[in-house]
Coordinates of C-alpha atoms (C1' of nucleotides) in Angstrom, one line a residue:
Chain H
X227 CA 67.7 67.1 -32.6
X228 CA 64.8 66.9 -30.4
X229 CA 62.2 68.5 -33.0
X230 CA 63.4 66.0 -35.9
X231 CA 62.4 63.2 -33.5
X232 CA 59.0 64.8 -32.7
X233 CA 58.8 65.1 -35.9
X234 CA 59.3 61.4 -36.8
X235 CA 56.5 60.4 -33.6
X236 CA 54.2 62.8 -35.5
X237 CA 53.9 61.1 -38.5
X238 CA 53.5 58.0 -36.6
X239 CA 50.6 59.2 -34.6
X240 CA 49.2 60.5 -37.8
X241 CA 49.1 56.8 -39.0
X242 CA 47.8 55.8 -35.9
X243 CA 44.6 58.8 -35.8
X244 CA 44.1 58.2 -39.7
X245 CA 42.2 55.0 -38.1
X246 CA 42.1 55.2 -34.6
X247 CA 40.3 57.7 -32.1
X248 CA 43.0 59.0 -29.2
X249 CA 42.4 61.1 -26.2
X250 CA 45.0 64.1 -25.7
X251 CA 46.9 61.8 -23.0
X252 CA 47.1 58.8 -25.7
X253 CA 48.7 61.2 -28.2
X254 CA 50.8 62.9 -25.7
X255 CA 52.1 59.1 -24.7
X256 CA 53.4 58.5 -28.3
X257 CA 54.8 61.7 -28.8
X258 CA 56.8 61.0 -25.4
X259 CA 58.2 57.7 -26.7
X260 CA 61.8 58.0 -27.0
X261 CA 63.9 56.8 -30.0
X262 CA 67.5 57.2 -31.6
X263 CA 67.4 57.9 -35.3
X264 CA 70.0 55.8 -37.4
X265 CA 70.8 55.9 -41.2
X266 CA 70.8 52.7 -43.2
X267 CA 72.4 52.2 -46.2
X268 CA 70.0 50.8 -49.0
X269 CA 70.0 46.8 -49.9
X270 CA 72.1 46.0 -46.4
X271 CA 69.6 44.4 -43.2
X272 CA 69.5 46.6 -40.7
X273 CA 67.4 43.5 -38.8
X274 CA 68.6 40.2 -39.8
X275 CA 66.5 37.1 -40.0
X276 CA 66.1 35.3 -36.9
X277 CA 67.3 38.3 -34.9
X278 CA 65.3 38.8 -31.3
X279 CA 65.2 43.1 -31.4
X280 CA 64.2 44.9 -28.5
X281 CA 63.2 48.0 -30.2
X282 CA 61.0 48.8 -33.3
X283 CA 61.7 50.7 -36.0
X284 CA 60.2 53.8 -37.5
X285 CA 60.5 54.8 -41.0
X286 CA 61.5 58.8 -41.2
X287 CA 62.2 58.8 -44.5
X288 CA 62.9 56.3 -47.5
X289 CA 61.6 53.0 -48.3
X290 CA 61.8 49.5 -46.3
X291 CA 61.3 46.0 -47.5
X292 CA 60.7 43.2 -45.5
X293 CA 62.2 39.8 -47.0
X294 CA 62.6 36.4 -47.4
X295 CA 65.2 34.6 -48.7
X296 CA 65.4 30.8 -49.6
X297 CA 68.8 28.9 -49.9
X298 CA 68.9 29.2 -53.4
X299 CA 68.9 33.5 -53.0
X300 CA 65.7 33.5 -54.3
X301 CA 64.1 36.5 -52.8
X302 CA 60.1 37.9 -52.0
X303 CA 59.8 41.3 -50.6
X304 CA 56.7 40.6 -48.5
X305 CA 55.5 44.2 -47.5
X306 CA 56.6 47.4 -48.4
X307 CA 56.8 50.2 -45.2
X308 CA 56.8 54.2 -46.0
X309 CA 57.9 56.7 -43.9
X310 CA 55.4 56.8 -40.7
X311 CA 55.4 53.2 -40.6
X312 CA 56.3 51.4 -37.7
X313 CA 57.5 48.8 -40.0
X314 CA 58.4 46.4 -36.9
X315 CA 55.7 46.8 -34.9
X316 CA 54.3 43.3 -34.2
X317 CA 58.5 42.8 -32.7
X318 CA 57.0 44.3 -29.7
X319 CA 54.9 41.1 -28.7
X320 CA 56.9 38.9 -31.1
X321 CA 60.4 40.1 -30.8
X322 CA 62.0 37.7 -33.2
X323 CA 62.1 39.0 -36.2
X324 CA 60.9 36.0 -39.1
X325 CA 61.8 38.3 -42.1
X326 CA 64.2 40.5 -42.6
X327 CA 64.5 44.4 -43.0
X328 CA 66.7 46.1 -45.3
X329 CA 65.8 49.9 -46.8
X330 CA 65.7 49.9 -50.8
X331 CA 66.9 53.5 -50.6
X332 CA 69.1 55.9 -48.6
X333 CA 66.6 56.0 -45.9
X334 CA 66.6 57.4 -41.6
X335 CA 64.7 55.1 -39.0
X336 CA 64.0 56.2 -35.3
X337 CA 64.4 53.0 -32.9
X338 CA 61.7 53.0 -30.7
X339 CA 62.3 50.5 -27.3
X340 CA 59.8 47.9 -27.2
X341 CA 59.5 49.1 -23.0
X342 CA 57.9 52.5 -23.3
X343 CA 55.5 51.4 -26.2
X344 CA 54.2 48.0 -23.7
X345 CA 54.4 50.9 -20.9
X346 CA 52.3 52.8 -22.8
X347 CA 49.6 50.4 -24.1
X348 CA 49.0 49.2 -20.6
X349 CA 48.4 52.3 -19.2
X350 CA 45.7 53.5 -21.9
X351 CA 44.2 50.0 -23.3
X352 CA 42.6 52.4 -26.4
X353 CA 46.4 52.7 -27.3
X354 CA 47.2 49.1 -27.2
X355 CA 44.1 48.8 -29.4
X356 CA 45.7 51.4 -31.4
X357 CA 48.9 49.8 -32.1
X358 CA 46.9 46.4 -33.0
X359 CA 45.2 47.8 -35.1
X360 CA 47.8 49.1 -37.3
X361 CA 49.3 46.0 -36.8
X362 CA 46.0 44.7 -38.3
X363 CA 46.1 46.7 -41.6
X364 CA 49.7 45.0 -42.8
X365 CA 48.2 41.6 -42.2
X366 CA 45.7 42.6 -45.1
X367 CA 48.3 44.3 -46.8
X368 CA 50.1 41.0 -46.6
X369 CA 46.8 38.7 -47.4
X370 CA 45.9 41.4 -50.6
X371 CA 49.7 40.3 -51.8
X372 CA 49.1 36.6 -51.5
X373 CA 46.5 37.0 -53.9
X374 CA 48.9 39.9 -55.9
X375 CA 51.5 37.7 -55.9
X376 CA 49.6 34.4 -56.5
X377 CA 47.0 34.8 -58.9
X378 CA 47.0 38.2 -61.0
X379 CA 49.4 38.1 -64.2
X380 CA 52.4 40.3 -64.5
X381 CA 50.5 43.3 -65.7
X382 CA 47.6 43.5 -62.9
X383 CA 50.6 42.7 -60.2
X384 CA 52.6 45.6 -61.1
X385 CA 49.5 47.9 -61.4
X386 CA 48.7 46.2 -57.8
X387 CA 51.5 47.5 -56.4
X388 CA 51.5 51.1 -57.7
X389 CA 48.1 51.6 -56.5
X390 CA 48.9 50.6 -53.2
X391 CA 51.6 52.9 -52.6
X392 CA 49.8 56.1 -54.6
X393 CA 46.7 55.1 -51.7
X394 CA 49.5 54.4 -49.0
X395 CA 51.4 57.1 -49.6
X396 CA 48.3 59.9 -49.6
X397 CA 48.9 60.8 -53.4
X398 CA 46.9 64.0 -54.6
X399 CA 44.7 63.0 -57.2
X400 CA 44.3 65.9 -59.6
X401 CA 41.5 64.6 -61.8
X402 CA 42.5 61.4 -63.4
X403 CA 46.2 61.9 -62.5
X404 CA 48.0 60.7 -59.5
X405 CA 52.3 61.2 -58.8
X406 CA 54.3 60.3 -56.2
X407 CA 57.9 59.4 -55.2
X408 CA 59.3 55.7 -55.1
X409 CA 62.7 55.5 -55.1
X410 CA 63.2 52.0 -55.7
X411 CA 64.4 50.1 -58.8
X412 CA 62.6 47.8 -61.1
X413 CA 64.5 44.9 -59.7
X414 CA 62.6 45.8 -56.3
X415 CA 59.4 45.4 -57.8
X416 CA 60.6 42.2 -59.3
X417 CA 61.2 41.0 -55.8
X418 CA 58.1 42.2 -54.7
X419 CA 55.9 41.0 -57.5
X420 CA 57.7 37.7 -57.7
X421 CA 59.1 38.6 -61.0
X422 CA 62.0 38.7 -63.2
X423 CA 63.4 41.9 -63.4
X424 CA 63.4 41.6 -67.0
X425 CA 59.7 41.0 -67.6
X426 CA 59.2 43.8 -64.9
X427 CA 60.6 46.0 -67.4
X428 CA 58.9 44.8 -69.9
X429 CA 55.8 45.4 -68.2
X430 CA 56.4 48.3 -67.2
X431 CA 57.1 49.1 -71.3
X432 CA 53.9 47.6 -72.2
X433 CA 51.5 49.8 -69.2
X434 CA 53.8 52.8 -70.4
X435 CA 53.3 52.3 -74.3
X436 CA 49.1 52.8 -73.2
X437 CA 49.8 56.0 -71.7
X438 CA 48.7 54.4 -68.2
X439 CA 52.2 55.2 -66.5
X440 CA 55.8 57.3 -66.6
X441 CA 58.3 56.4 -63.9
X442 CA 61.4 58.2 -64.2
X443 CA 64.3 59.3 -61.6
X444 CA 62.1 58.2 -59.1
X445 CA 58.8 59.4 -59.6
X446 CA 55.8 57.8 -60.7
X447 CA 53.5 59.4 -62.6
X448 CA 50.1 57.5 -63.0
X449 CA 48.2 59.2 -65.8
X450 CA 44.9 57.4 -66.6
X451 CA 44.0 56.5 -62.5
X452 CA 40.4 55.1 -63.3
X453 CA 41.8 52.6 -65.7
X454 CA 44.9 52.1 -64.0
X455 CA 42.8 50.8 -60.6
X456 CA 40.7 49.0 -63.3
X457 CA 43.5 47.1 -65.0
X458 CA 45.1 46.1 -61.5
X459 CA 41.6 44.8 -59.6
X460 CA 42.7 47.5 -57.7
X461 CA 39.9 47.8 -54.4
X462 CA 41.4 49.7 -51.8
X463 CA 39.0 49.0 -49.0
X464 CA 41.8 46.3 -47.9
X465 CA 44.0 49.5 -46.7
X466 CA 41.7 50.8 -44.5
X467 CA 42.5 54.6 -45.7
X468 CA 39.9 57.6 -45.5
X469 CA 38.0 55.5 -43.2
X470 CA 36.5 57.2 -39.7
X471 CA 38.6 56.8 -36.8
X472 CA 37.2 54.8 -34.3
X473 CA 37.8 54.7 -30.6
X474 CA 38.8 51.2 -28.7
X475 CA 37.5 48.3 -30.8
X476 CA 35.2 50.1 -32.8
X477 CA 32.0 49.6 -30.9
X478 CA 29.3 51.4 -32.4
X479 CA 26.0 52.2 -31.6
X480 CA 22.7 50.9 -33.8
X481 CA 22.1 54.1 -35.1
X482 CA 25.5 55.0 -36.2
X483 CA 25.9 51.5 -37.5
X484 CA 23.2 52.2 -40.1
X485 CA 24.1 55.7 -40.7
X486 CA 27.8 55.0 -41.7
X487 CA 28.2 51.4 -43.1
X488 CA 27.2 52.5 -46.9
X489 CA 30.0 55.2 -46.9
X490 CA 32.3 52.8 -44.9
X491 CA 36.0 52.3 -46.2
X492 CA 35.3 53.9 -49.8
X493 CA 38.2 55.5 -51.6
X494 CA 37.8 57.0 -55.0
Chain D
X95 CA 25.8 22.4 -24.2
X96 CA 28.1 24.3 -21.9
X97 CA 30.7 21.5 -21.5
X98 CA 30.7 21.8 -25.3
X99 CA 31.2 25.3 -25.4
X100 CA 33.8 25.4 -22.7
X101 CA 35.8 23.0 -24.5
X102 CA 36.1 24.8 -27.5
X103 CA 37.1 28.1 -25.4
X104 CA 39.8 25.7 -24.2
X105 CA 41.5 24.6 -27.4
X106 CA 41.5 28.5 -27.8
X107 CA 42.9 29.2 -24.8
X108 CA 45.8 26.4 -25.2
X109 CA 46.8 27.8 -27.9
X110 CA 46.7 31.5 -26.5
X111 CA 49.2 29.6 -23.8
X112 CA 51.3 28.0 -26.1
X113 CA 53.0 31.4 -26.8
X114 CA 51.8 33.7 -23.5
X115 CA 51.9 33.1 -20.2
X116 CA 48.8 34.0 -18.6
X117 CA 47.3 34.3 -14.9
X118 CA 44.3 31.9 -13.3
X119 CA 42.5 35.5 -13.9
X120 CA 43.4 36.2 -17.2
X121 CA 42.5 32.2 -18.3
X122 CA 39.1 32.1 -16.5
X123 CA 38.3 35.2 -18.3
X124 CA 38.9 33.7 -22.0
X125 CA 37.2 30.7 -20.4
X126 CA 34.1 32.7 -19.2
X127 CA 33.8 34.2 -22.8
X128 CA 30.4 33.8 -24.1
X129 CA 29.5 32.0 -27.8
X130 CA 27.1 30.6 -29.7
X131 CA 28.4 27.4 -31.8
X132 CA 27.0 27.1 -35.5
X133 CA 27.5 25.1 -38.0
X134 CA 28.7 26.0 -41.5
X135 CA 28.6 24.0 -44.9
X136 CA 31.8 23.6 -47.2
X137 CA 32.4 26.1 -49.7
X138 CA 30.2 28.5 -49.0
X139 CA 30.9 31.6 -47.4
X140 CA 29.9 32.1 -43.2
X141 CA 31.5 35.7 -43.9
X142 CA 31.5 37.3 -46.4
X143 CA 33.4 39.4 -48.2
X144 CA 33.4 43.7 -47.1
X145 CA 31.0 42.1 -43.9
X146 CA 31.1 44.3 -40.6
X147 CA 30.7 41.7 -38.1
X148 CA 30.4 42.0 -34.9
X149 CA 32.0 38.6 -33.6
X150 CA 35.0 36.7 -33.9
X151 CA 34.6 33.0 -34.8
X152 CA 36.5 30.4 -32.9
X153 CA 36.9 27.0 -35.3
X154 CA 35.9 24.1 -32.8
X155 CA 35.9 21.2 -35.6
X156 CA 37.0 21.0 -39.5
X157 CA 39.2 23.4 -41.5
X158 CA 38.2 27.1 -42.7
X159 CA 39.9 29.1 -45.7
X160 CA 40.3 32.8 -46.1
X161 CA 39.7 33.8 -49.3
X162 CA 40.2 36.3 -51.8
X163 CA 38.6 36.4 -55.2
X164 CA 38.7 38.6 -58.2
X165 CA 36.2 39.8 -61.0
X166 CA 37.1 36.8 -63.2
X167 CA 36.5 34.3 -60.2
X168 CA 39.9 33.5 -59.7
X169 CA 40.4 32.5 -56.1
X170 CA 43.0 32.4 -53.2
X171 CA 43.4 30.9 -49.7
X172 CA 45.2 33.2 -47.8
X173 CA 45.8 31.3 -45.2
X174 CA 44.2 28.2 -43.4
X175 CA 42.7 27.9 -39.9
X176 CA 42.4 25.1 -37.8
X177 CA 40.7 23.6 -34.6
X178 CA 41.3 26.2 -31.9
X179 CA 42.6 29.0 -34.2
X180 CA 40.0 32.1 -33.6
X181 CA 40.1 32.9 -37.7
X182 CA 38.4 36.3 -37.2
X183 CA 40.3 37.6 -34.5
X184 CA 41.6 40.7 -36.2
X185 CA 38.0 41.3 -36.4
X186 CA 38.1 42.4 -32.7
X187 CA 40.2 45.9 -33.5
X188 CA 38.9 45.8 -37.5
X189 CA 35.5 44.6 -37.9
X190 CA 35.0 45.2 -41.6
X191 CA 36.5 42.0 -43.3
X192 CA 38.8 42.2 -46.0
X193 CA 38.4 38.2 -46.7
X194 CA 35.6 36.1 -46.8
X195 CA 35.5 32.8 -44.8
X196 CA 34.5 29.6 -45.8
X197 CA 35.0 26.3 -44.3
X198 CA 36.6 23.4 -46.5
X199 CA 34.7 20.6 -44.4
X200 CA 32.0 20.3 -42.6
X201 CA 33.0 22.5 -39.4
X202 CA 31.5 23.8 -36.2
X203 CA 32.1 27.4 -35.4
X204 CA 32.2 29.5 -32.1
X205 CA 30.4 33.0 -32.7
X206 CA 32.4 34.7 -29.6
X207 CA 30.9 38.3 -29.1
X208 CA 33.6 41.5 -29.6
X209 CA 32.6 43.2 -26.8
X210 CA 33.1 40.8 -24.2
X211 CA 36.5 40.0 -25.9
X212 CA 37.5 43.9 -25.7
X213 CA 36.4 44.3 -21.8
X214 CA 38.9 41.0 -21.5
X215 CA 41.3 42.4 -22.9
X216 CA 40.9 46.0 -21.3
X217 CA 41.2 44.6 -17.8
X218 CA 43.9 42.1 -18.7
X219 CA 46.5 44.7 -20.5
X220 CA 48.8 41.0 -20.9
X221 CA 45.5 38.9 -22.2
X222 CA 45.6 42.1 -24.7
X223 CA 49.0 41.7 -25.5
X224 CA 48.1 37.8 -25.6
X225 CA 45.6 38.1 -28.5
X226 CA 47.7 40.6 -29.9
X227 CA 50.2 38.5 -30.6
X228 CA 47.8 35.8 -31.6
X229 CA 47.4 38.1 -34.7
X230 CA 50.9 38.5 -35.2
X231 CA 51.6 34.7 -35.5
X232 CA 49.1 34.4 -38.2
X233 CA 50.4 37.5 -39.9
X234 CA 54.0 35.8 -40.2
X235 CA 52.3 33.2 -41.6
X236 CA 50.9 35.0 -43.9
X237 CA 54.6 36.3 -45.1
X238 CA 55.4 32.9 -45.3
X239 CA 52.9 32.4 -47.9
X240 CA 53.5 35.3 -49.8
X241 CA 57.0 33.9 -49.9
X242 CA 55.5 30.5 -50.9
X243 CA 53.3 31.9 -53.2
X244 CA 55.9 34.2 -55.3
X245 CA 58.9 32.3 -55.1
X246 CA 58.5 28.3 -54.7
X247 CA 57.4 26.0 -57.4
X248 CA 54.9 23.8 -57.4
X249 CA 56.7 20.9 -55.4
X250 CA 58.3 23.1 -53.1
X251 CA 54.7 24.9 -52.9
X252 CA 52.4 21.7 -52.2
X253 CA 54.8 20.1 -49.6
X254 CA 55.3 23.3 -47.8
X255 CA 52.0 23.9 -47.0
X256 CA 51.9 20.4 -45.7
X257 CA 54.8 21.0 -43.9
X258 CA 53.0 23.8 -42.0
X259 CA 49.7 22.0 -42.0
X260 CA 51.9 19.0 -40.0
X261 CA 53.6 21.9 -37.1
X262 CA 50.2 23.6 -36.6
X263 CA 48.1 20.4 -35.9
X264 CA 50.6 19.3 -33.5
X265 CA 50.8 16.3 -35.4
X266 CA 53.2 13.6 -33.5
X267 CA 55.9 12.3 -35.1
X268 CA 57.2 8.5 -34.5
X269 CA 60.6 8.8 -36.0
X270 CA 61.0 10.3 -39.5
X271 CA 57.2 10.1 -40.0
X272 CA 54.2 12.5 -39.5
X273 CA 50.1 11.8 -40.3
X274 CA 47.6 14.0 -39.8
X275 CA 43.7 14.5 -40.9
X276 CA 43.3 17.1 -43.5
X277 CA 39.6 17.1 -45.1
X278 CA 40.2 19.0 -47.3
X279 CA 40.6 18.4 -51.6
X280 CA 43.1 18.7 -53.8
X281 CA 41.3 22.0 -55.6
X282 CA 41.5 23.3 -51.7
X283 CA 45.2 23.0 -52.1
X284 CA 45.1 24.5 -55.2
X285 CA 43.3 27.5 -53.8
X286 CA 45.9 27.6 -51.2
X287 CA 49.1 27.4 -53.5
X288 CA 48.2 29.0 -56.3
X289 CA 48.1 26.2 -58.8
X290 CA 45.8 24.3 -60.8
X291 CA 43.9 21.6 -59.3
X292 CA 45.6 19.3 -62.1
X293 CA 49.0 20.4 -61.5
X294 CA 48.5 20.1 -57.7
X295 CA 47.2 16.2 -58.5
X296 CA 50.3 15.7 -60.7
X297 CA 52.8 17.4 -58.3
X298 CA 51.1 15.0 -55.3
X299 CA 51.6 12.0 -57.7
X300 CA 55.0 13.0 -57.6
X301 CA 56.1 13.1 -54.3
X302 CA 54.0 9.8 -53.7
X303 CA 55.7 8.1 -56.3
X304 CA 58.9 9.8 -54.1
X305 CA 57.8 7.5 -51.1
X306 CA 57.5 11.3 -49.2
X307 CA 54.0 11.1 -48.8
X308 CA 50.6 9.2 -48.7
X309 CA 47.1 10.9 -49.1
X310 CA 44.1 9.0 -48.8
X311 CA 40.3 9.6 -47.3
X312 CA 41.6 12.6 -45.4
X313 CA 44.5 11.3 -43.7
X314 CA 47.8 12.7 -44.7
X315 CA 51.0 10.7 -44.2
X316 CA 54.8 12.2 -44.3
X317 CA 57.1 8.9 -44.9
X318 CA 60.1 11.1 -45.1
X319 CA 60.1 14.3 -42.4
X320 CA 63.2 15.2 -43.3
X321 CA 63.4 15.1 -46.1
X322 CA 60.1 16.5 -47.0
X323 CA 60.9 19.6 -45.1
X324 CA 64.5 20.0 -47.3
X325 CA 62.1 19.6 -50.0
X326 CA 60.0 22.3 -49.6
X327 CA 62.7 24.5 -47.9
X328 CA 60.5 24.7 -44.6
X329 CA 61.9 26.5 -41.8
X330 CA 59.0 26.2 -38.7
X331 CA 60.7 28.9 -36.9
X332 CA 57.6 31.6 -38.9
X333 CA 55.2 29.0 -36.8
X334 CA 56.1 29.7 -33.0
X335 CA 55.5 26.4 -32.0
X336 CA 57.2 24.8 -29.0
X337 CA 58.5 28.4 -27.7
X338 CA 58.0 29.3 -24.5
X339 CA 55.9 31.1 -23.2
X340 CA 56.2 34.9 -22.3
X341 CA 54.3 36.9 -19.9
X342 CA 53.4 40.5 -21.3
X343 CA 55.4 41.4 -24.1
X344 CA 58.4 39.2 -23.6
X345 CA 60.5 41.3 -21.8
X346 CA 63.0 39.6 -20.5
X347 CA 66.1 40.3 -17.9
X348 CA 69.8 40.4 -19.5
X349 CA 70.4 36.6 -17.8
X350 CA 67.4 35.4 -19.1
X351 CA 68.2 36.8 -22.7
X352 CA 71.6 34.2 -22.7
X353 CA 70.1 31.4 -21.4
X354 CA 67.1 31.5 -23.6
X355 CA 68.5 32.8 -26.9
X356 CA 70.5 29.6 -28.3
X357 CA 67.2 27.6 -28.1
X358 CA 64.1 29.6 -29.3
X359 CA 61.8 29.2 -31.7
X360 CA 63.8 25.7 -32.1
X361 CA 61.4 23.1 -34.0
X362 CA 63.0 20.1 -35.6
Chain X
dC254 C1' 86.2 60.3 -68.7
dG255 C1' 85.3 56.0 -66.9
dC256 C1' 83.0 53.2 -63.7
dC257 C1' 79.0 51.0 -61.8
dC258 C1' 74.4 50.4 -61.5
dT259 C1' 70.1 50.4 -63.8
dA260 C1' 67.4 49.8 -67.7
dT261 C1' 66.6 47.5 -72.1
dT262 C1' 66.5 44.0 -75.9
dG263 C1' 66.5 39.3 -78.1
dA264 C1' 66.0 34.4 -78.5
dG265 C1' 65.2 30.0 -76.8
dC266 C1' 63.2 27.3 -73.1
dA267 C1' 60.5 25.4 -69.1
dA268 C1' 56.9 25.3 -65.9
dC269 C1' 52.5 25.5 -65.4
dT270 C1' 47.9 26.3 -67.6
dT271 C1' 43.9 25.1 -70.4
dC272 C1' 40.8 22.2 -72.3
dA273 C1' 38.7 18.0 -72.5
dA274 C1' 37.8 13.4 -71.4
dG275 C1' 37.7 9.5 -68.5
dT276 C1' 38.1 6.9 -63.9
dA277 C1' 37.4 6.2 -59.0
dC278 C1' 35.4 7.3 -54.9
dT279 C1' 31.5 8.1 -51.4
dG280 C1' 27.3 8.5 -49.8
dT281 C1' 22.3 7.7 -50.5
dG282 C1' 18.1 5.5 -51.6
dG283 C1' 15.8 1.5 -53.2
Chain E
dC272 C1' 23.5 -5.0 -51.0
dC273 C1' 23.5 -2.8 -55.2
dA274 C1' 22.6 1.0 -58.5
dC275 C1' 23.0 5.7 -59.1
dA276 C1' 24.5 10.4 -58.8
dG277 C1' 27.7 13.7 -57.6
dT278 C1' 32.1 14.9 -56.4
dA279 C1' 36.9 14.2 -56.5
dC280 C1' 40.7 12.5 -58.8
dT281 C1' 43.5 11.3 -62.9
dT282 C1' 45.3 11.4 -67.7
dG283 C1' 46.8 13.5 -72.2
dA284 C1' 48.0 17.0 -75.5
dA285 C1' 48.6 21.6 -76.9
dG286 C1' 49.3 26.4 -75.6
dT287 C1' 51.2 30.6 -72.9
dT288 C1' 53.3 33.2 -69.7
dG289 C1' 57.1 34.4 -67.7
dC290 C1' 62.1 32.7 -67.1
dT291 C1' 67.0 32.2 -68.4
dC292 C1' 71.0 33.6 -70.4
dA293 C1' 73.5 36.9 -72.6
dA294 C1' 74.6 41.1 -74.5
dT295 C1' 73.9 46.2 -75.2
dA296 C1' 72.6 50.9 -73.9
dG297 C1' 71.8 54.7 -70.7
dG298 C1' 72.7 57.7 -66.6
dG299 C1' 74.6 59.6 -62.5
dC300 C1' 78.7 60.6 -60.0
dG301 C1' 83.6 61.0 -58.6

DNA sequence: CGCCCTATTGAGCAACTTCAAGTACTGTGG
DNA sequence: CCACAGTACTTGAAGTTGCTCAATAGGGCG
């Protein structure tokens, strides 16, 4: 029991050190956060809209959506969370939720209380830094899909969205060749593309017909990378992966300013 | 000069205090903040795009777009800042931006130094939480626009944004009607909605010819509040105006949590 | 084997875009 | 005070992308 839930923190922290420089004590402090893991069946909210939560929730395993919904049930997935997200982070200075969550697979979350987290970013400010910071990188997850969503045709948007997740997700590249696991449906993508799930499909036909994709039972196969990034307007500096950890605000000397801004947030 | 400057750090702070409760302390010390005021021209980037910057810029007068833009110069506002909003804040915890900004008017900026911001915030854990959540209000309004974006049309599109545009500028209303200044253009609101500029005019000419609304020389007019707001399916709750405000994370005891719950985040 | 969910296909349609021209502001200099 | 220039706004007609509706095929699981 205990070592699953470890578990579940570490990958966390993971996300948290992938951008952000911790002391031992910081770490220590988010691996003593407690949590109680639940299992949430796919399309069902496990936060409804308008709810006030006073815990957030980590993804263990599985995908999350967050959505909107309008009156006439049309719906926008507006961010996608994999596991090691904190997918309701910003709850614990906003707790009222203004989207809903709702896995798109079988998928485990760890409830984190909103308490120990704020006890924990006011004892070590470089944490609270930390957790803004992540915080930080789905707000230009969320601004890159304004622009996904409101400007690029069917064909770049669903390319969009694939590169993000092979990035997101940490994807070994072998060559030109990337694969990873997505176990949603086409009609997910529609309702985070803001498309039909009927011209998903057929866009998906039409980037699989020029050998740029497979995607079956779940996995995604993405077979020509270079072109793929290409054909989406793909630029992942917006994800703020492979980048240097950085310690409190990212304060930097002169001299390490100059020696690391040409290499800064580049990923191949 | 300093009168100036101070009253700028003000409209900041006010809106800081809308949503968090801060000490005398914790106020003096955004109101201490140094800054050096510019001013920018329309349409042409202060920030630009990929830019490591080492300050956050506080809009004192005039309205500044975030904007994405792709190899084929197809642009998007990802969201809108106005008079007091601190557009850059992220910037503070992630100082490489993901966006350029431009202004849309003629505007004066505040170019408020991080690390004054950080040692703030490092000796005020709930001034932290404060800006924080400062980030997290735009970032839900940034999920409103992906929502906007992806699934309204152009009607609901156009009078959404001046639905927001109406909550956010505090705008009073006298009855059923609302008027604001908004010096911006209709290929602004194109940016912003992801039309054309000529389908924005024609949808405007629409809802004028409606009796919902009146543009002219800058000045927005909403004849019809309610009905404007049905029409473009606005819900203010994304916006956090008129809650009140909570000290540290919003924590809050069991009694408080009944009393409180019926009327947050209430905006009619 | 049969059910349910997901994926696929086709045909007609609608919203919005594109291109291109023309009109009305707004501010500036004479 | 008017003429001019530049920007913003408006109009029309034709073209496309993606939507809608509706039906069929495939795949996993009890």
């Amino acid at each position: 029991m205990h070592s699953s839930h470890e578990r579940s923190l570490r990958a966390f922290l993971d996300r948290l050190c992938s951008r952000s420089a911790l002391t031992v004590e910081e770490k220590q402090a988010v691996l003593d956060l407690p949590g109680t893991a639940i299992q949430v069946r796919p399309n069902r909210d496990f936060v409804p809209l308008g709810k006030r939560v006073d815990h957030s929730c980590l993804v263990v395993s599985g995908v999350v959506g967050r959505f909107k919904q309008d009156r006439d049930g049309r719906r926008q997935i507006v961010m996608l969370h994999i596991p090691g997200d904190m997918c309701d982070l910003h709850s614990v200075v906003e707790p009222v939720a203004t989207s809903a969550l709702q896995a798109l697979s079988n998928a485990t979350i760890l409830q984190v209380p909103h308490e120990p987290i704020r006890a924990a970013a006011a004892r070590f400010p470089a944490l609270s830094l930390a957790l803004w910071r992540d915080c930080m990188v789905d707000s230009a997850i969320m601004a890159e899909w304004v622009m996904n969503v409101g400007r690029r045709d069917a064909r770049e948007r669903v390319a969009h969205v694939l590169c993000e997740m092979a990035i997101r997700l940490g994807s070994g590249e072998q060559g030109n060749e990337v694969s990873f696991e997505l176990p949603i449906t086409q009609a997910h993508v529609a309702d985070a593309t803001a498309l039909t799930p009927v011209h998903v499909n057929r866009t998906l036909q039409a980037l699989r017909a020029e050998g740029l994709l497979e995607w079956k039972s779940g996995r995604v196969h993405l077979y020509q990378w270079q072109q793929l990034k290409h054909a989406a307007q793909f630029d992942p500096g917006y994800l703020f992966a492979n980048m240097k950890p950085v310690r409190g605000g990212g304060e930097r000397s002169a001299v390490e300013f100059h020696r690391q801004d040409a290499s800064a947030i580049v990923v191949t």
